[in-house]
XYZ file of C-alpha atoms in Angstrom:
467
model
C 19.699 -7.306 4.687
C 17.459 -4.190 5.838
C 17.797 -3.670 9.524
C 14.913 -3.766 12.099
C 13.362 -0.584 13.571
C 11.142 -0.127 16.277
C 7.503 1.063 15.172
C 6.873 1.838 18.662
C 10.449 4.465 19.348
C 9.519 5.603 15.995
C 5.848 6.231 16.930
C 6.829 8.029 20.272
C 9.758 9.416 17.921
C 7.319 11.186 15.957
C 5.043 11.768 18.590
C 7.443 13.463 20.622
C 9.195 15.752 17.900
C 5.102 16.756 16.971
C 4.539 17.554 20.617
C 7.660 19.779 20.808
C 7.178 21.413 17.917
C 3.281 22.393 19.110
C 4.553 22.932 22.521
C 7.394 25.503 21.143
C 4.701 27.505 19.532
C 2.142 27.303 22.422
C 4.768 28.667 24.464
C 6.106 31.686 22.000
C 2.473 32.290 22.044
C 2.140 32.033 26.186
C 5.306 34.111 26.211
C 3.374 36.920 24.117
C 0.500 36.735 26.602
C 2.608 36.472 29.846
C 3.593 39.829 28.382
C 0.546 41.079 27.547
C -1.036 40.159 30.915
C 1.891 41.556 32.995
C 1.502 44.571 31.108
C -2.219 45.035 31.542
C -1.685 44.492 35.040
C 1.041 47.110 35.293
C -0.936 49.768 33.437
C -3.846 49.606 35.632
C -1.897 49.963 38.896
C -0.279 52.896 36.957
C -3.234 54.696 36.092
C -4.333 53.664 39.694
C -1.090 55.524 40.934
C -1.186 58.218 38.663
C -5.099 58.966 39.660
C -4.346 59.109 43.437
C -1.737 61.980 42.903
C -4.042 63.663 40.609
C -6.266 64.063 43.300
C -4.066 65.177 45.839
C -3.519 68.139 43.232
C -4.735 71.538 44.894
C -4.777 75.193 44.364
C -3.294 77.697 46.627
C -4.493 80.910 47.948
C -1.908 82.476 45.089
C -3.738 80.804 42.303
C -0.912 78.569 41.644
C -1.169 74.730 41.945
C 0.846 72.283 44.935
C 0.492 69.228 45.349
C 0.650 66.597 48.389
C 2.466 63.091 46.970
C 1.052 60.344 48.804
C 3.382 57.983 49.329
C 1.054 55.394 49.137
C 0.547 55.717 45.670
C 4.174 54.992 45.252
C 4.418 51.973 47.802
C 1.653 50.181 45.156
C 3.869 50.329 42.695
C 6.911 48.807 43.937
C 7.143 44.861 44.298
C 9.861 42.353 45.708
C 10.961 42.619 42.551
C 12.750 45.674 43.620
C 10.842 47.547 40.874
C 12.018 51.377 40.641
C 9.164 54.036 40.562
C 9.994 57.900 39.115
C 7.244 60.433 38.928
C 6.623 63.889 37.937
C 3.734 66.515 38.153
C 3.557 69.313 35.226
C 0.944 72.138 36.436
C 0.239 73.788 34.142
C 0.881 71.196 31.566
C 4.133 71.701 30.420
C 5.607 73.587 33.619
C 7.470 71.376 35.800
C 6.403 71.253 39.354
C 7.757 68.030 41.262
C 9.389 64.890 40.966
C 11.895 64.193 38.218
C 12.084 66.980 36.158
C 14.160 64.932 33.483
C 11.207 61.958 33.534
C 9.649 62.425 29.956
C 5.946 63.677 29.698
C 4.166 61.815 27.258
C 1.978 63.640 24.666
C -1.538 64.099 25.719
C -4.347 62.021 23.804
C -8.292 62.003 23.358
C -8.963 60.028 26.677
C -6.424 61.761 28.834
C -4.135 58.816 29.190
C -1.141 57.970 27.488
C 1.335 54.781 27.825
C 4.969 54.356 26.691
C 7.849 51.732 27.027
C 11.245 53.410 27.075
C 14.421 53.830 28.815
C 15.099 56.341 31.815
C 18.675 56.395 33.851
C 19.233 53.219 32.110
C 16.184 50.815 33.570
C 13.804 49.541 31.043
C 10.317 51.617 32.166
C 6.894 51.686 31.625
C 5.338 54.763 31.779
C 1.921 56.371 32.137
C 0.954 60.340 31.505
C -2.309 61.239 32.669
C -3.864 64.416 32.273
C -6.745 66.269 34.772
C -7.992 70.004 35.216
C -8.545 71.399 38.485
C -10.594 73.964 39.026
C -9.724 77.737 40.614
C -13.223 78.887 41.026
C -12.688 81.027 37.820
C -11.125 78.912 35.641
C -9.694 75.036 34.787
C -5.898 74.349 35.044
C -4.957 71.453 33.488
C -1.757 69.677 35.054
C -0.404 66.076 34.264
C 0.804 63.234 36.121
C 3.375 61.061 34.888
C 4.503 58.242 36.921
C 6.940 55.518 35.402
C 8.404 52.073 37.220
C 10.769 49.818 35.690
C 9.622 46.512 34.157
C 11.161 44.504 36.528
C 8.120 43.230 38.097
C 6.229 42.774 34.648
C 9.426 40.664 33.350
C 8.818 38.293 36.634
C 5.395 37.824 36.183
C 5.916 36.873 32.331
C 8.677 34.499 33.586
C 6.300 32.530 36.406
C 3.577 32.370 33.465
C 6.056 30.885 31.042
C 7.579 28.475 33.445
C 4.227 27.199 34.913
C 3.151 26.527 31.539
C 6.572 24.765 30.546
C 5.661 22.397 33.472
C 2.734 21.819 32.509
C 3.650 21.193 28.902
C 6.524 18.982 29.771
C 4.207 16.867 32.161
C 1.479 16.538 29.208
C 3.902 14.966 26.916
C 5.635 12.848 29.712
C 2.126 11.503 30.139
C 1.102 11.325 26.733
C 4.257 9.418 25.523
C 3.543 6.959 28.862
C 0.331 6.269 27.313
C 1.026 6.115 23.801
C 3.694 3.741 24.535
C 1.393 1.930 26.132
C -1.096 1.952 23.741
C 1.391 0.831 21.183
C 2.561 -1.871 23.114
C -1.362 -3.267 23.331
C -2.126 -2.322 19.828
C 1.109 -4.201 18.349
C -0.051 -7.710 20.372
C -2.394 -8.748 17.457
C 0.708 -8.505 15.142
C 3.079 -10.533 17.685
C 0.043 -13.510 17.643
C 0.043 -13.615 13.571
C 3.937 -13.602 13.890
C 3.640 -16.585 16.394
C 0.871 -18.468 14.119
C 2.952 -18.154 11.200
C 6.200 -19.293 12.943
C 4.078 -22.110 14.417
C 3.674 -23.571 10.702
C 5.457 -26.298 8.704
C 7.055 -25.553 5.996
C 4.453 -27.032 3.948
C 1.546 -25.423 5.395
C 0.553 -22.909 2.637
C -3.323 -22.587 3.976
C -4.901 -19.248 4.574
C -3.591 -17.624 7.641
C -6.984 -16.416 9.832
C -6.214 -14.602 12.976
C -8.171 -12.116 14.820
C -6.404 -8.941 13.624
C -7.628 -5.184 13.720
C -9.195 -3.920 10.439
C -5.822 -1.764 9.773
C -3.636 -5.267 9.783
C -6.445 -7.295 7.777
C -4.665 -5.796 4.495
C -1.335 -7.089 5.968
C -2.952 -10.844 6.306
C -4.534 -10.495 2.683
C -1.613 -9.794 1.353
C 0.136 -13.001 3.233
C -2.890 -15.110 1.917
C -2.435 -14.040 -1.818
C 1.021 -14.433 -1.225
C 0.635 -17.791 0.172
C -1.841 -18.849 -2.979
C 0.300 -18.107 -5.297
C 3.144 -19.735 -3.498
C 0.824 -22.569 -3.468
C -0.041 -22.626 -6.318
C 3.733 -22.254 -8.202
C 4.955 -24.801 -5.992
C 1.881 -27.287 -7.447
C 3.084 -26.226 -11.150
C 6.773 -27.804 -9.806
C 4.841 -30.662 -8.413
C 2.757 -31.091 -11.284
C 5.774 -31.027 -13.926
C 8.267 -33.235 -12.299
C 5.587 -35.783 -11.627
C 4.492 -35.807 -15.286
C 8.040 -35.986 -16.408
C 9.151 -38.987 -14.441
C 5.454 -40.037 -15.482
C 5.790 -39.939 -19.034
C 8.766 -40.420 -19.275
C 8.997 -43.585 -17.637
C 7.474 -45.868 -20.296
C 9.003 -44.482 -23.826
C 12.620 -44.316 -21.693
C 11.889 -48.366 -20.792
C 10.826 -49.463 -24.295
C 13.908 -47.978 -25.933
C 15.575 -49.574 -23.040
C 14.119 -52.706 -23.647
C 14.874 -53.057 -27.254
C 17.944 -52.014 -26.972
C 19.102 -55.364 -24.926
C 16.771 -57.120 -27.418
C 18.841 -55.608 -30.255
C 21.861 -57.084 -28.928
C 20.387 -60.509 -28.218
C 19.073 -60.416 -31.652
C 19.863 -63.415 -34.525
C 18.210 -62.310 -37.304
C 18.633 -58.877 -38.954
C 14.470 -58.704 -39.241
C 14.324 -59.758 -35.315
C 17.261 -56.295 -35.244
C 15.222 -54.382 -37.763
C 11.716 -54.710 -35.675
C 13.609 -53.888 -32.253
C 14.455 -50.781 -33.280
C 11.900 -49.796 -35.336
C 10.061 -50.304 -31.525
C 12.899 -48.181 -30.359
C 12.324 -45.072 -32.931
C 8.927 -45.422 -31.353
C 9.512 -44.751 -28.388
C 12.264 -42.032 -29.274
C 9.529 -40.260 -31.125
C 6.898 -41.139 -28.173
C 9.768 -39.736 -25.664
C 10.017 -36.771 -28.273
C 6.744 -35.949 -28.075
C 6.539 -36.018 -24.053
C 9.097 -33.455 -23.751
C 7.509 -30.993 -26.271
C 4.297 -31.309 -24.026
C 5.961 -31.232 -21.037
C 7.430 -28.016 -22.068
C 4.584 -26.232 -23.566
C 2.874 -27.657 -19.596
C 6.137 -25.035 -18.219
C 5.200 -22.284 -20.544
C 1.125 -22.679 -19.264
C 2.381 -22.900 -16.359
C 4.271 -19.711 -16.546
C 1.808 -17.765 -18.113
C -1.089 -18.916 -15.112
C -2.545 -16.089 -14.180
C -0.647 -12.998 -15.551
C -1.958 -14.683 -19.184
C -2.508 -10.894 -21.574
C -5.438 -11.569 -23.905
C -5.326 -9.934 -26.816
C -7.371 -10.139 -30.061
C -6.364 -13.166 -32.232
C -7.398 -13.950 -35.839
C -8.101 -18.182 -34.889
C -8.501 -18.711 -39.188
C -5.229 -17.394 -39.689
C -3.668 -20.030 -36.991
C -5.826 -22.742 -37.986
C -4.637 -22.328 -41.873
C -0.941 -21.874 -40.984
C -0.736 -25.011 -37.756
C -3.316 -27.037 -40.304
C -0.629 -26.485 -43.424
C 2.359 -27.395 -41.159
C 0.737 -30.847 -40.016
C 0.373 -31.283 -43.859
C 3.281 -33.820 -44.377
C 3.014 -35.626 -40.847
C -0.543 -36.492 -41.718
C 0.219 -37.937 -45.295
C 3.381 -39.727 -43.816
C 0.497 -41.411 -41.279
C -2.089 -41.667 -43.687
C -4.253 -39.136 -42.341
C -6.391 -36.712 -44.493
C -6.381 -33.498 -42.534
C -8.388 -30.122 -44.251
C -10.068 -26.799 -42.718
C -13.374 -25.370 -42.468
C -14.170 -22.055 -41.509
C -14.400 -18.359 -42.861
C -11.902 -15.963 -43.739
C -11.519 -14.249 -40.470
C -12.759 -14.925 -36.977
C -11.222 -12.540 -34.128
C -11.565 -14.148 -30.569
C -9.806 -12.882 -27.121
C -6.713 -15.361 -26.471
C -2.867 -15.245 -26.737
C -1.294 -16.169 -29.895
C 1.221 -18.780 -28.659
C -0.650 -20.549 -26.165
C -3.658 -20.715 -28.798
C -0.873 -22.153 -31.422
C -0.098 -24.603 -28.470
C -3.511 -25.559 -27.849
C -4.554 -26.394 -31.624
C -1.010 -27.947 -32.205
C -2.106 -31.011 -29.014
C -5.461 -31.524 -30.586
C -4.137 -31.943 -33.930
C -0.943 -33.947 -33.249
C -3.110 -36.414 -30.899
C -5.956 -36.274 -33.896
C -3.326 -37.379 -36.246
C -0.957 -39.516 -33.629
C -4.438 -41.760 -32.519
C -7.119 -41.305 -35.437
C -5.397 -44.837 -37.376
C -4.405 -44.515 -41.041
C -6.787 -43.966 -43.170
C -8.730 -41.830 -41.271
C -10.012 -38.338 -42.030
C -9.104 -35.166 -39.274
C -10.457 -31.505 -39.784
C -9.890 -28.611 -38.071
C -12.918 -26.392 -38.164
C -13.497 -22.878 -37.121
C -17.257 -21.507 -36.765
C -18.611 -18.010 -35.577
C -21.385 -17.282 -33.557
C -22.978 -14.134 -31.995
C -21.511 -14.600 -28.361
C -18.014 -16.225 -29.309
C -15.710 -18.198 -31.826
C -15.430 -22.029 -31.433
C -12.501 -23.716 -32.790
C -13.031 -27.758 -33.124
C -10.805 -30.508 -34.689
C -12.819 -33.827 -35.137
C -11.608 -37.256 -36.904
C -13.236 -40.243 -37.490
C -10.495 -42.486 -35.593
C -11.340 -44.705 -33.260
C -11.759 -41.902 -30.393
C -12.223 -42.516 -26.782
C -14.876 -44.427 -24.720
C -17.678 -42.451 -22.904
C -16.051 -43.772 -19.712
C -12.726 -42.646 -21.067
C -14.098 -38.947 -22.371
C -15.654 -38.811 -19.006
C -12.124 -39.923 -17.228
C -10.258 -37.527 -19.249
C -13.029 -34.588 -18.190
C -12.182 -34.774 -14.284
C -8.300 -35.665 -14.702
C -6.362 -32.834 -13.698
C -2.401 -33.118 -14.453
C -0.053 -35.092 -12.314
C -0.971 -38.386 -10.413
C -3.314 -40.050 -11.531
C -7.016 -39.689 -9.751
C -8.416 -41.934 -7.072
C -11.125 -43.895 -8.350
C -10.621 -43.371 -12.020
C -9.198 -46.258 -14.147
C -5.474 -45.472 -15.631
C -4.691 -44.621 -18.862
C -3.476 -47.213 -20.970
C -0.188 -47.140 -22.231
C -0.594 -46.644 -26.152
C -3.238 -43.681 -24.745
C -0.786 -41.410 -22.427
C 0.293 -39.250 -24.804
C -3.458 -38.520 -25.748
C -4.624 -37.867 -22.411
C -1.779 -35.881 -21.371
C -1.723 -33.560 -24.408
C -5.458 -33.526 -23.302
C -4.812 -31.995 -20.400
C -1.963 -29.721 -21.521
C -4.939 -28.003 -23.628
C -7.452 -27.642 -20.752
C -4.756 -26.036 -19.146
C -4.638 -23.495 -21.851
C -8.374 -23.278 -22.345
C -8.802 -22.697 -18.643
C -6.413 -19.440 -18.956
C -8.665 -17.709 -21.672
C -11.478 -18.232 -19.317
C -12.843 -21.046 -21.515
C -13.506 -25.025 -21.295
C -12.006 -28.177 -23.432
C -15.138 -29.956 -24.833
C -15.190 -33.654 -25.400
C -17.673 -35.848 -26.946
C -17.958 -38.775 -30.266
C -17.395 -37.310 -33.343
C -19.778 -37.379 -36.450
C -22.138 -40.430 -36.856
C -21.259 -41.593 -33.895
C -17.036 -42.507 -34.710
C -13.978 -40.524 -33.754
C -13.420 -38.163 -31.381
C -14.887 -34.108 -31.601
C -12.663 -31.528 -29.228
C -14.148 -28.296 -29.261
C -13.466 -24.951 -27.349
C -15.625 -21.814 -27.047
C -13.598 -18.385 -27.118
C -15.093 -14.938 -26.263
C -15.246 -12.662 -29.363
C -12.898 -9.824 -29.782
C -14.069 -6.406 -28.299
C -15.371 -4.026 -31.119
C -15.619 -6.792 -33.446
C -18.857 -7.508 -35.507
């Protein structure tokens, strides 16, 4: 048995692992510009820091350059993040004049202003060089600044960014999973009301489920309605075939029955001889009903997953019509075929064997001795008809009408029964409507020939590609 699972903890499941997965690389990606932020930040009060000691860089009456630190440069730099701050003034560049002298200059560029991540008395720094000229009057000295501070600062703001936007991220996906789930919970209803209508049936109840259901479920309930058809419609076929056995079966099974005791009670050996010739009857009658009611399992079968194929219907006709040969001379019967050499139709080769093999043992069972039964096959532009016609006694108008509208098992309100001696007819009848009705075609019924007998005909589509 497969166990249960939860479509809505798989939902939030999936949901949730989806989320993290986004949320992991949103943050890697806030990480990278926390960093890039607190480092933009840092620069600028760098270069801020670096520009107010440039311009506290003087000449003296010697010629030589001094400078004034301002502290409060400095004090802008540190944080309570107990940042560490080094600087150093080269003036002339390259000629040490105050701070730390072992703080590396950077090398000047283009624009004067140089940046640099690196280590210094073992503290992570970030430094800034920036280089100005000041003038003696007769020339330009250029000097540098280079003031560094250690990253602790930066490192804190990257961290506040980060966790900020963890919070935020965790609180999006507590509140998107609160509403999924409830989402989920109202989306799943519809399917918890067609659970409930279903469970509310009887065991019996095979009609189409209809339930207000969203258009994603609707495939779910077509499915159950097919299902439920075909269920329907196989448990009909089971229906259908015990009621025609017990049916059929009933009557031939009583007769032998019947003579049997009689055979016993009899007191003449022709009184004997005529009880059981009445008993072989009904053997062979009994016979007969279980052939039918077998081909009726194999239609039944073969409803509605029937493979048409092409079928040459002379070269059945000629073999079923040579086969009945020596049952219709022991009855008295002249059987022959019409028809061309070949005629191709769409059908299935059994079930059409079947089908000809009812009409022909009912033409030769009911036509009477003496009387004449052909099997016929004729072409025409839009399809191949197949007919078997004798000149027998046939069936009624009422009767051809009756045996129209019966459909297999019971027997039809309104419509008069079947007498005994005819059963067998109208049951094979209906055995080969059966059939007909899977190739897509329609048993036709009406007098034979100058009015006498009985004419069955059935229309078959022609075989694709066939002229």
């Amino acid at each position: 048995m497969m166990s249960a699972y939860s479509l809505r903890r798989r939902l939030l499941l999936w949901l949730f692992v989806a989320t993290a997965v986004i949320g992991l690389l949103a943050l890697a990606d806030t990480w990278r510009e926390a960093l890039r932020t607190a480092q933009s930040v840092s620069d600028r009060v760098l270069v801020g820091s670096a520009l107010a000691i440039a311009e506290r860089v003087t000449v003296d009456e010697t010629g030589a350059l001094e400078v004034d630190i301002p502290y409060s440069s400095l004090e802008m730099l540190t944080s309570t993040a107990q940042d560490k701050v080094f600087y150093r003034v080269d003036g002339p560049v390259g000629t040490f004049l105050t701070g730390y002298a072992d703080l590396a200059v950077l090398p000047p560029t283009l624009a004067g202003l140089a940046f640099s991540d690196g280590r210094y008395r073992d503290v992570s720094i970030r430094s800034a060089t920036l280089v100005r000229e000041v003038s003696t009057g007769e020339r330009s000295i250029a000097f540098s600044v280079t003031v560094a501070e250690s990253t602790l600062a930066r490192a804190a703001l990257a961290k506040a960014i980060l966790v900020r936007s963890t919070i935020r991220l965790a609180v999006l996906i507590l509140g998107v999973a609160c509403i999924v789930w409830l989402a989920v919970t109202l989306a799943l209803r519809p399917l918890d009301r067609l659970g409930a209508i279903i469970a509310e049936r009887s065991p019996d109840d095979l009609r189409p489920v209809t339930a207000d259901v969203p258009q994603e479920v609707s495939t779910l309930v077509q499915a159950i309605n097919s299902f439920m058809a075909r269920l329907d419609t196989a448990l009909d076929a089971l229906r259908n075939f015990t009621g025609n056995a017990s049916h059929q079966l009933r009557t031939p099974l009583a007769v032998v029955r019947t003579q049997l005791a009689l055979i016993d009670r009899s007191e003449t050996p022709q009184q004997m001889a005529a009880s059981t010739a009445k008993a072989q009857t009904a053997l062979e009658r009994a016979e007969r009903v279980l052939a039918q009611l077998l081909v009726l399992a194999r239609v039944d079968a073969a409803t509605g997953v029937v493979a048409l194929q092409s079928v040459n219907i002379v070269t059945i006709a000629k073999e079923l019509t040579a086969e009945m040969v020596p049952l219709a001379l022991q009855r008295e019967v002249d059987l022959g075929f019409e028809g061309p050499d070949e005629a191709n139709a769409m059908a299935e080769p059994v079930l059409i064997a079947e089908l000809l093999n009812n009409l022909l043992g009912n033409a030769i069972a009911y036509a009477g001795h003496g009387a004449v039964v052909t099997v016929r096959v004729k072409e025409y532009p839009d399809g191949v008809v197949l007919e078997v016609e004798d000149n027998g006694p046939g069936l009624s108008a009422s009767q051809i009408a009756q045996a129209r509208r019966r459909r297999r098992g019971p027997p039809v309100q309104g419509l008069a029964p079947i007498k005994d001696h005819e059963a067998g007819y109208g049951f094979g009848l209906a055995i080969t409507a059966e059939i007909a009705a899977l190739f897509g075609a329609e048993i036709q019924l009406q007098t034979g020939s100058d009015g006498r007998g009985l004419l069955a005909s059935i229309t078959l589509r022609r075989a694709v590609g066939v002229v």
